[in-house]
RNA sequence: GGGCGCUUAGCUCAGCUGGUUCAGAGCAUCUGCCUUACAAGCAGAGGGUCGGGAGUUCAAAUCUCUCAGCGCCCACCA
C-alpha cells in the first residue's frame, strides 16, 4: 500500500483522471439508445467560440456535470451534448479589432470572402479554448458530439428553417425603424439593446409660426435630430393648441417649414404638450408619420453622422453635432429652456455604444404564431421552470411578443438564403437555381443573393435539433439521436437568456418537431462580487477560474460554488487581490473539505493496513454492530435518501450541505473517533478487518454520493483505498442503494444523547479551565432503561472526553466536590476537587438554572393553554410534557449542586 | 408605470410541507490544544428582539397584508 501525503494536492490528480476517463470513453454514448436504458440528456448552452471560462460558466457547468454524473451513476444513459456558438457579432468585432490593430485594415478592405477566411483562421487558432478549459472543470460531456453552430449540418438546418418559415409566410422583409449599431454597422434585435438610465439635457425649442406671431415650444433630448423633423404634433383634445393645427412652423436652424398635426399619441401633460415628429429616427414618430402620411427624412447616416440635410453640420458625429447645435440654438435665441432630464437610453449589449433608431430594410420573424404553443407548453407544465417564478416573466414576454429582427449586416454567420430577381421579386431557396424555379424564371436570368446574415440566435434556437443531426444530410428529419434523446431532460442556463434562447428554442422545437426541447429548465444564480457588482473583465473583479483551479483545485471550486449558489438567487463571492490576480478566498471552504476527505481516507487506509486487511475481507456481521456502527449506518442511509430528495427537487445547496455534514460531522468528527476506540479495544484481526471493511464501505458510498460534485478527488481516493485497477471508475459506478430499513431514527436520537453528554463534559472541562488532556474521574447516573446503552459506550465517553471510564451511580449517591451537570435526565459528575473555581462554577450553574427555568415557564404556559392541548398534534404535546419534566428534574439537580457548592 | 426577487450573527448564507431544547453553518473574533488522519486540523466561547408594523393560528424566521430599503426584468412620454 502506498503512503499518502498529509495534504491533498489536486493538480496532478485532476489531470490524470480526466485523461483516463477520456481514454476509457465513459462519457460517450451510442447514437441509438440501448434496450432497457432510460435516457437522460442535457444540451450544453454553447459557449462563444471566442469565449474564456468565467465564474458563470463554472456555476452553470458544475450543475450540468453534477446532474449528468448523478444520473449516470443512477443507471441512466446520460448524455451531455457540448458545442460552440459562432457568436456573430462578438467574433466578428474581435477579428475586426485584431485586423485593425495588427494590419491597419478593415473588413471592407478584404472583402467578404477573404474576411470570412480570416475569421476561420482566427477561429482555428484561438477558438474553442473554452472547451479545453471546461475539461479542467471536469465536464463529462460526450465530446465526440461537439457541434459548432457553423458546421455543415447546422448550416443546412439554418438554411432549411429559414426557407420553411419564409414559405409559410412567417419570415418577411420590411422597411422599419430598427435598433442600429453604428459601430458594427448592423441591425440588432430588441433583446440586444440594454436600456440604461442616464441624465441628459432636455431642451425646449422654439418652432416659429410661418405666418409670424410667436412659436410652439417643443422639448427634445436629441436636438441633432431636428433635421429629420417633418411635423409638430399635439394632442387632438388639447385646447391650448387646437387652433394651431394645420398651421406650419419653422424647424429651428433651417428654412424648412413643417405642419402642426393632431395625434392621440401625444401626452398632453408631458412637457409642453408639443412633440416633434422625426419618423426616420424614432419608432413612435415613425408610426405617427405613417398615420399622417408624412415623409421620412433620414438625417443621420449608418455610422451615426449627420448628413447633408443638416447643412453646416453635415459629417459631424451625432454627439459632437448635438453640442454644436445646442450652442448655435442658444446663440439664435431659439431655446426656451434647458433642464436636466433623467431617462433611459438604449445601448448595444455587445459594443456598448448608444444604439441608433435607424430606418432600413430588414428581415423579421413573425412571432405570434410561434409563441402561442410555446406559451402553452410552459403554462401546462410540459416545460417546467426552476425556480418557478420565471414563468411569469416568460408569460409576460410571450404574450406581448414583438417580431424578431433577424437580419444582421455581418459577414460572419449564416448568410440569408434569399435571392433577388432583376424584376425586384425575391424568394428563399437552397440555391440560385431553386430560386429561379420558384419564381418561374428562365435559367439565363442571374439573381443576386441577399448580403445579410441571420442573427446568431437564429442558429442557437435550433440547438436541440442540430446537436441531434436533424437534417444533417439535408433529408433525414427523424434521426436516431432525436428518437433516443429528445425531449432532453434538463437545461441549465442563466435567466438573462430566457428570451434570447430558452423561449425561442421552445418555439422552434414545437414548430419544427412538435415536441418540447426539454422538460426542466434550471435558471442559475448570477455571480456577483463582494460588493454585489456583476463580475466583468473591465472591472477586474472576475477571478479567472483557471487560476482558482490551480490554487484550490477544480473540485474545491465546483463544490464551493454550488454550496454558495442557491436556486434562483444571486450569489456574492468575495474577490480580493492576489499578486495582481483576482482571487476568491471563499474557495478555501471547498479546498478544506477536500483535504478533510483526503485525510479521512488516509486514516482508513492506514488502519486497514494496520489490521492487515486484504481485499476480500468481509464486512462485520450484523450481530457485531455497536451502537455507533448502527448509528452511522442509519445516518448513511438517511444521507442517501436526502441526496435523491434534494437533487430531485433541484435543491443543490442542500445536497452539498447534506454530504458536508455526513462526511465531516458524522463520519469524521464522531464515527472515526469512535472507531479508534473500537479498534483499540479488540485486537483480533478478524474483527478489525471486518470493522475496517464496514467503515470503508460506508466511506466509499459517501465518495460515490459526492462524486457528482467532486469528481476528481473521489475517483482518486476510491482507487487508493480500494486498491482498484486504473480501468475501473467510480465515475462509471453505481450510487449506493438506499435501504429504508437501515434508517433508524430512534437509534439516531439515542446516539444524539450520547453526543450531547460528550459535548457537555467537554464544555465542563473547557469552561473550568482544566487541561483537555487531564483525565478526571467521571460519574454518571441514568435511567434504568439506558444503563445498557451507556454501559456499552462507556469507553467511548471516556475516550472522547479524555476522562476516566465513567462509573455508574445509584440514586442518592453523589461524589464530593465535582463539576456537575444534567443532560436530558442524565446526571454527570466530573470529580475535580483541586481545580474547581467555586465562583465560576456558581456562575455557570446559575446560568444553567435560569435557562431551565425559562424552559419550564414556556412549557407550563403552553401546557396550561387548553387550546394548545386540544389542537396541537399529540406528539407535539407529548414532547412539551417531556420537556417540562426534564426541566423540572434538571432544576432540582442544579439547585442541589448549588447548595453543595455553598457549603 | 407593470412584474419578480431579496432583507436571519461583524461577513457570506442555510432554515424545504408552520411545532422535536429552532434560532443554525462556514468565515472572522476570543480561549485552550502539535490527543499517532487532518493546524487546510481538534475542543470550547462570545455574538442575532430572524428589516419595521399589523393580522391569521393553540403555535410564525416560516402563512397573509402593509411600510421601508436593496436588486433584477419588462414598458413608445418627447
GROMACS .gro file of N, CA and C in nm, chain A residues 256-341:
model
  258
  256UNK      N    1  -3.678   7.513  -4.331
  256UNK     CA    2  -3.789   7.421  -4.360
  256UNK      C    3  -3.908   7.451  -4.271
  257UNK      N    4  -4.026   7.434  -4.332
  257UNK     CA    5  -4.149   7.452  -4.255
  257UNK      C    6  -4.225   7.320  -4.251
  258UNK      N    7  -4.276   7.287  -4.134
  258UNK     CA    8  -4.347   7.159  -4.118
  258UNK      C    9  -4.484   7.186  -4.056
  259UNK      N   10  -4.579   7.099  -4.087
  259UNK     CA   11  -4.715   7.123  -4.037
  259UNK      C   12  -4.732   7.087  -3.890
  260UNK      N   13  -4.830   7.147  -3.829
  260UNK     CA   14  -4.873   7.105  -3.695
  260UNK      C   15  -4.987   7.008  -3.714
  261UNK      N   16  -4.972   6.890  -3.655
  261UNK     CA   17  -5.075   6.787  -3.671
  261UNK      C   18  -5.128   6.749  -3.533
  262UNK      N   19  -5.242   6.679  -3.534
  262UNK     CA   20  -5.300   6.633  -3.408
  262UNK      C   21  -5.296   6.482  -3.406
  263UNK      N   22  -5.244   6.424  -3.296
  263UNK     CA   23  -5.239   6.278  -3.287
  263UNK      C   24  -5.251   6.236  -3.140
  264UNK      N   25  -5.327   6.129  -3.120
  264UNK     CA   26  -5.353   6.075  -2.985
  264UNK      C   27  -5.226   6.036  -2.911
  265UNK      N   28  -5.124   6.006  -2.988
  265UNK     CA   29  -5.002   5.956  -2.923
  265UNK      C   30  -4.942   6.058  -2.827
  266UNK      N   31  -4.965   6.186  -2.855
  266UNK     CA   32  -4.903   6.290  -2.774
  266UNK      C   33  -4.967   6.295  -2.634
  267UNK      N   34  -4.881   6.305  -2.535
  267UNK     CA   35  -4.929   6.322  -2.397
  267UNK      C   36  -4.948   6.471  -2.371
  268UNK      N   37  -5.070   6.506  -2.332
  268UNK     CA   38  -5.096   6.648  -2.307
  268UNK      C   39  -5.013   6.702  -2.191
  269UNK      N   40  -4.998   6.615  -2.092
  269UNK     CA   41  -4.940   6.666  -1.967
  269UNK      C   42  -4.790   6.658  -1.961
  270UNK      N   43  -4.729   6.601  -2.063
  270UNK     CA   44  -4.583   6.591  -2.056
  270UNK      C   45  -4.520   6.709  -2.129
  271UNK      N   46  -4.424   6.769  -2.064
  271UNK     CA   47  -4.352   6.881  -2.124
  271UNK      C   48  -4.448   6.991  -2.164
  272UNK      N   49  -4.429   7.037  -2.286
  272UNK     CA   50  -4.516   7.146  -2.331
  272UNK      C   51  -4.643   7.092  -2.397
  273UNK      N   52  -4.647   6.962  -2.418
  273UNK     CA   53  -4.761   6.905  -2.488
  273UNK      C   54  -4.743   6.908  -2.639
  274UNK      N   55  -4.625   6.955  -2.683
  274UNK     CA   56  -4.596   6.956  -2.826
  274UNK      C   57  -4.480   6.861  -2.852
  275UNK      N   58  -4.493   6.785  -2.959
  275UNK     CA   59  -4.393   6.683  -2.986
  275UNK      C   60  -4.344   6.696  -3.129
  276UNK      N   61  -4.213   6.696  -3.144
  276UNK     CA   62  -4.161   6.700  -3.281
  276UNK      C   63  -4.165   6.559  -3.339
  277UNK      N   64  -4.197   6.551  -3.467
  277UNK     CA   65  -4.211   6.420  -3.529
  277UNK      C   66  -4.095   6.397  -3.626
  278UNK      N   67  -4.015   6.292  -3.596
  278UNK     CA   68  -3.895   6.261  -3.673
  278UNK      C   69  -3.901   6.115  -3.715
  279UNK      N   70  -3.979   6.082  -3.815
  279UNK     CA   71  -4.011   5.941  -3.844
  279UNK      C   72  -3.889   5.853  -3.869
  280UNK      N   73  -3.783   5.909  -3.923
  280UNK     CA   74  -3.669   5.824  -3.956
  280UNK      C   75  -3.583   5.791  -3.835
  281UNK      N   76  -3.608   5.859  -3.724
  281UNK     CA   77  -3.516   5.841  -3.612
  281UNK      C   78  -3.583   5.815  -3.479
  282UNK      N   79  -3.707   5.775  -3.485
  282UNK     CA   80  -3.777   5.737  -3.362
  282UNK      C   81  -3.892   5.646  -3.400
  283UNK      N   82  -3.899   5.531  -3.336
  283UNK     CA   83  -4.001   5.432  -3.375
  283UNK      C   84  -4.145   5.485  -3.356
  284UNK      N   85  -4.165   5.563  -3.255
  284UNK     CA   86  -4.302   5.615  -3.233
  284UNK      C   87  -4.337   5.720  -3.336
  285UNK      N   88  -4.240   5.806  -3.360
  285UNK     CA   89  -4.262   5.909  -3.461
  285UNK      C   90  -4.288   5.843  -3.596
  286UNK      N   91  -4.221   5.732  -3.619
  286UNK     CA   92  -4.241   5.661  -3.744
  286UNK      C   93  -4.389   5.625  -3.762
  287UNK      N   94  -4.446   5.573  -3.655
  287UNK     CA   95  -4.587   5.534  -3.662
  287UNK      C   96  -4.679   5.653  -3.678
  288UNK      N   97  -4.647   5.759  -3.608
  288UNK     CA   98  -4.727   5.881  -3.624
  288UNK      C   99  -4.717   5.927  -3.769
  289UNK      N  100  -4.598   5.924  -3.822
  289UNK     CA  101  -4.575   5.966  -3.960
  289UNK      C  102  -4.656   5.883  -4.058
  290UNK      N  103  -4.659   5.751  -4.035
  290UNK     CA  104  -4.738   5.663  -4.122
  290UNK      C  105  -4.885   5.702  -4.120
  291UNK      N  106  -4.934   5.731  -4.000
  291UNK     CA  107  -5.077   5.765  -3.986
  291UNK      C  108  -5.111   5.893  -4.061
  292UNK      N  109  -5.014   5.983  -4.066
  292UNK     CA  110  -5.043   6.114  -4.125
  292UNK      C  111  -4.981   6.131  -4.262
  293UNK      N  112  -4.931   6.019  -4.316
  293UNK     CA  113  -4.873   6.025  -4.450
  293UNK      C  114  -4.760   6.126  -4.461
  294UNK      N  115  -4.678   6.129  -4.361
  294UNK     CA  116  -4.569   6.226  -4.362
  294UNK      C  117  -4.446   6.165  -4.430
  295UNK      N  118  -4.362   6.246  -4.485
  295UNK     CA  119  -4.239   6.193  -4.546
  295UNK      C  120  -4.143   6.143  -4.438
  296UNK      N  121  -4.046   6.064  -4.483
  296UNK     CA  122  -3.946   6.013  -4.390
  296UNK      C  123  -3.813   6.076  -4.429
  297UNK      N  124  -3.763   6.162  -4.344
  297UNK     CA  125  -3.637   6.230  -4.375
  297UNK      C  126  -3.524   6.169  -4.293
  298UNK      N  127  -3.434   6.101  -4.361
  298UNK     CA  128  -3.320   6.042  -4.292
  298UNK      C  129  -3.210   6.146  -4.283
  299UNK      N  130  -3.175   6.182  -4.163
  299UNK     CA  131  -3.075   6.288  -4.148
  299UNK      C  132  -2.949   6.240  -4.078
  300UNK      N  133  -2.948   6.111  -4.042
  300UNK     CA  134  -2.830   6.054  -3.976
  300UNK      C  135  -2.786   5.931  -4.055
  301UNK      N  136  -2.655   5.917  -4.074
  301UNK     CA  137  -2.604   5.808  -4.156
  301UNK      C  138  -2.583   5.680  -4.074
  302UNK      N  139  -2.544   5.576  -4.147
  302UNK     CA  140  -2.523   5.446  -4.081
  302UNK      C  141  -2.412   5.451  -3.978
  303UNK      N  142  -2.317   5.540  -3.995
  303UNK     CA  143  -2.212   5.549  -3.893
  303UNK      C  144  -2.237   5.666  -3.797
  304UNK      N  145  -2.366   5.700  -3.785
  304UNK     CA  146  -2.409   5.796  -3.683
  304UNK      C  147  -2.350   5.935  -3.701
  305UNK      N  148  -2.346   5.978  -3.826
  305UNK     CA  149  -2.307   6.116  -3.853
  305UNK      C  150  -2.425   6.186  -3.918
  306UNK      N  151  -2.429   6.319  -3.901
  306UNK     CA  152  -2.535   6.393  -3.966
  306UNK      C  153  -2.505   6.400  -4.116
  307UNK      N  154  -2.612   6.406  -4.197
  307UNK     CA  155  -2.589   6.410  -4.342
  307UNK      C  156  -2.621   6.548  -4.398
  308UNK      N  157  -2.633   6.555  -4.528
  308UNK     CA  158  -2.646   6.685  -4.596
  308UNK      C  159  -2.772   6.760  -4.553
  309UNK      N  160  -2.872   6.688  -4.504
  309UNK     CA  161  -2.992   6.758  -4.456
  309UNK      C  162  -2.958   6.854  -4.342
  310UNK      N  163  -2.849   6.824  -4.274
  310UNK     CA  164  -2.813   6.903  -4.157
  310UNK      C  165  -2.728   7.025  -4.193
  311UNK      N  166  -2.715   7.050  -4.323
  311UNK     CA  167  -2.647   7.171  -4.367
  311UNK      C  168  -2.507   7.181  -4.312
  312UNK      N  169  -2.481   7.283  -4.234
  312UNK     CA  170  -2.345   7.306  -4.184
  312UNK      C  171  -2.295   7.194  -4.094
  313UNK      N  172  -2.384   7.114  -4.044
  313UNK     CA  173  -2.342   7.008  -3.952
  313UNK      C  174  -2.314   6.878  -4.025
  314UNK      N  175  -2.329   6.879  -4.153
  314UNK     CA  176  -2.306   6.762  -4.236
  314UNK      C  177  -2.169   6.699  -4.204
  315UNK      N  178  -2.172   6.569  -4.173
  315UNK     CA  179  -2.046   6.499  -4.150
  315UNK      C  180  -2.003   6.494  -4.004
  316UNK      N  181  -2.075   6.566  -3.921
  316UNK     CA  182  -2.038   6.564  -3.779
  316UNK      C  183  -2.096   6.441  -3.709
  317UNK      N  184  -2.020   6.387  -3.617
  317UNK     CA  185  -2.070   6.277  -3.534
  317UNK      C  186  -2.192   6.326  -3.454
  318UNK      N  187  -2.285   6.234  -3.428
  318UNK     CA  188  -2.412   6.273  -3.366
  318UNK      C  189  -2.395   6.349  -3.235
  319UNK      N  190  -2.296   6.307  -3.154
  319UNK     CA  191  -2.285   6.372  -3.022
  319UNK      C  192  -2.209   6.505  -3.030
  320UNK      N  193  -2.111   6.511  -3.122
  320UNK     CA  194  -2.045   6.639  -3.145
  320UNK      C  195  -2.145   6.739  -3.200
  321UNK      N  196  -2.225   6.688  -3.293
  321UNK     CA  197  -2.326   6.775  -3.355
  321UNK      C  198  -2.420   6.830  -3.248
  322UNK      N  199  -2.457   6.745  -3.158
  322UNK     CA  200  -2.552   6.788  -3.054
  322UNK      C  201  -2.498   6.909  -2.979
  323UNK      N  202  -2.369   6.900  -2.943
  323UNK     CA  203  -2.309   7.011  -2.868
  323UNK      C  204  -2.309   7.139  -2.950
  324UNK      N  205  -2.265   7.125  -3.075
  324UNK     CA  206  -2.258   7.242  -3.163
  324UNK      C  207  -2.396   7.303  -3.183
  325UNK      N  208  -2.493   7.216  -3.204
  325UNK     CA  209  -2.629   7.262  -3.230
  325UNK      C  210  -2.686   7.335  -3.110
  326UNK      N  211  -2.660   7.281  -2.994
  326UNK     CA  212  -2.707   7.345  -2.870
  326UNK      C  213  -2.653   7.488  -2.860
  327UNK      N  214  -2.525   7.497  -2.891
  327UNK     CA  215  -2.461   7.628  -2.884
  327UNK      C  216  -2.525   7.726  -2.983
  328UNK      N  217  -2.543   7.677  -3.104
  328UNK     CA  218  -2.600   7.762  -3.208
  328UNK      C  219  -2.746   7.799  -3.180
  329UNK      N  220  -2.818   7.704  -3.124
  329UNK     CA  221  -2.958   7.732  -3.088
  329UNK      C  222  -2.964   7.843  -2.984
  330UNK      N  223  -2.871   7.832  -2.892
  330UNK     CA  224  -2.868   7.931  -2.787
  330UNK      C  225  -2.836   8.070  -2.846
  331UNK      N  226  -2.737   8.071  -2.932
  331UNK     CA  227  -2.697   8.197  -2.995
  331UNK      C  228  -2.812   8.257  -3.075
  332UNK      N  229  -2.890   8.170  -3.136
  332UNK     CA  230  -3.001   8.217  -3.218
  332UNK      C  231  -3.127   8.245  -3.135
  333UNK      N  232  -3.113   8.233  -3.006
  333UNK     CA  233  -3.224   8.254  -2.914
  333UNK      C  234  -3.345   8.167  -2.949
  334UNK      N  235  -3.315   8.042  -2.978
  334UNK     CA  236  -3.423   7.950  -3.013
  334UNK      C  237  -3.455   7.855  -2.897
  335UNK      N  238  -3.390   7.878  -2.783
  335UNK     CA  239  -3.412   7.789  -2.669
  335UNK      C  240  -3.500   7.857  -2.565
  336UNK      N  241  -3.609   7.790  -2.530
  336UNK     CA  242  -3.697   7.842  -2.424
  336UNK      C  243  -3.634   7.812  -2.290
  337UNK      N  244  -3.598   7.685  -2.273
  337UNK     CA  245  -3.530   7.645  -2.150
  337UNK      C  246  -3.453   7.515  -2.173
  338UNK      N  247  -3.366   7.487  -2.080
  338UNK     CA  248  -3.285   7.365  -2.088
  338UNK      C  249  -3.275   7.310  -1.947
  339UNK      N  250  -3.311   7.184  -1.931
  339UNK     CA  251  -3.307   7.130  -1.794
  339UNK      C  252  -3.259   6.985  -1.795
  340UNK      N  253  -3.210   6.944  -1.678
  340UNK     CA  254  -3.166   6.805  -1.666
  340UNK      C  255  -3.286   6.712  -1.673
  341UNK      N  256  -3.267   6.603  -1.741
  341UNK     CA  257  -3.377   6.510  -1.757
  341UNK      C  258  -3.323   6.368  -1.751
   0.00000   0.00000   0.00000
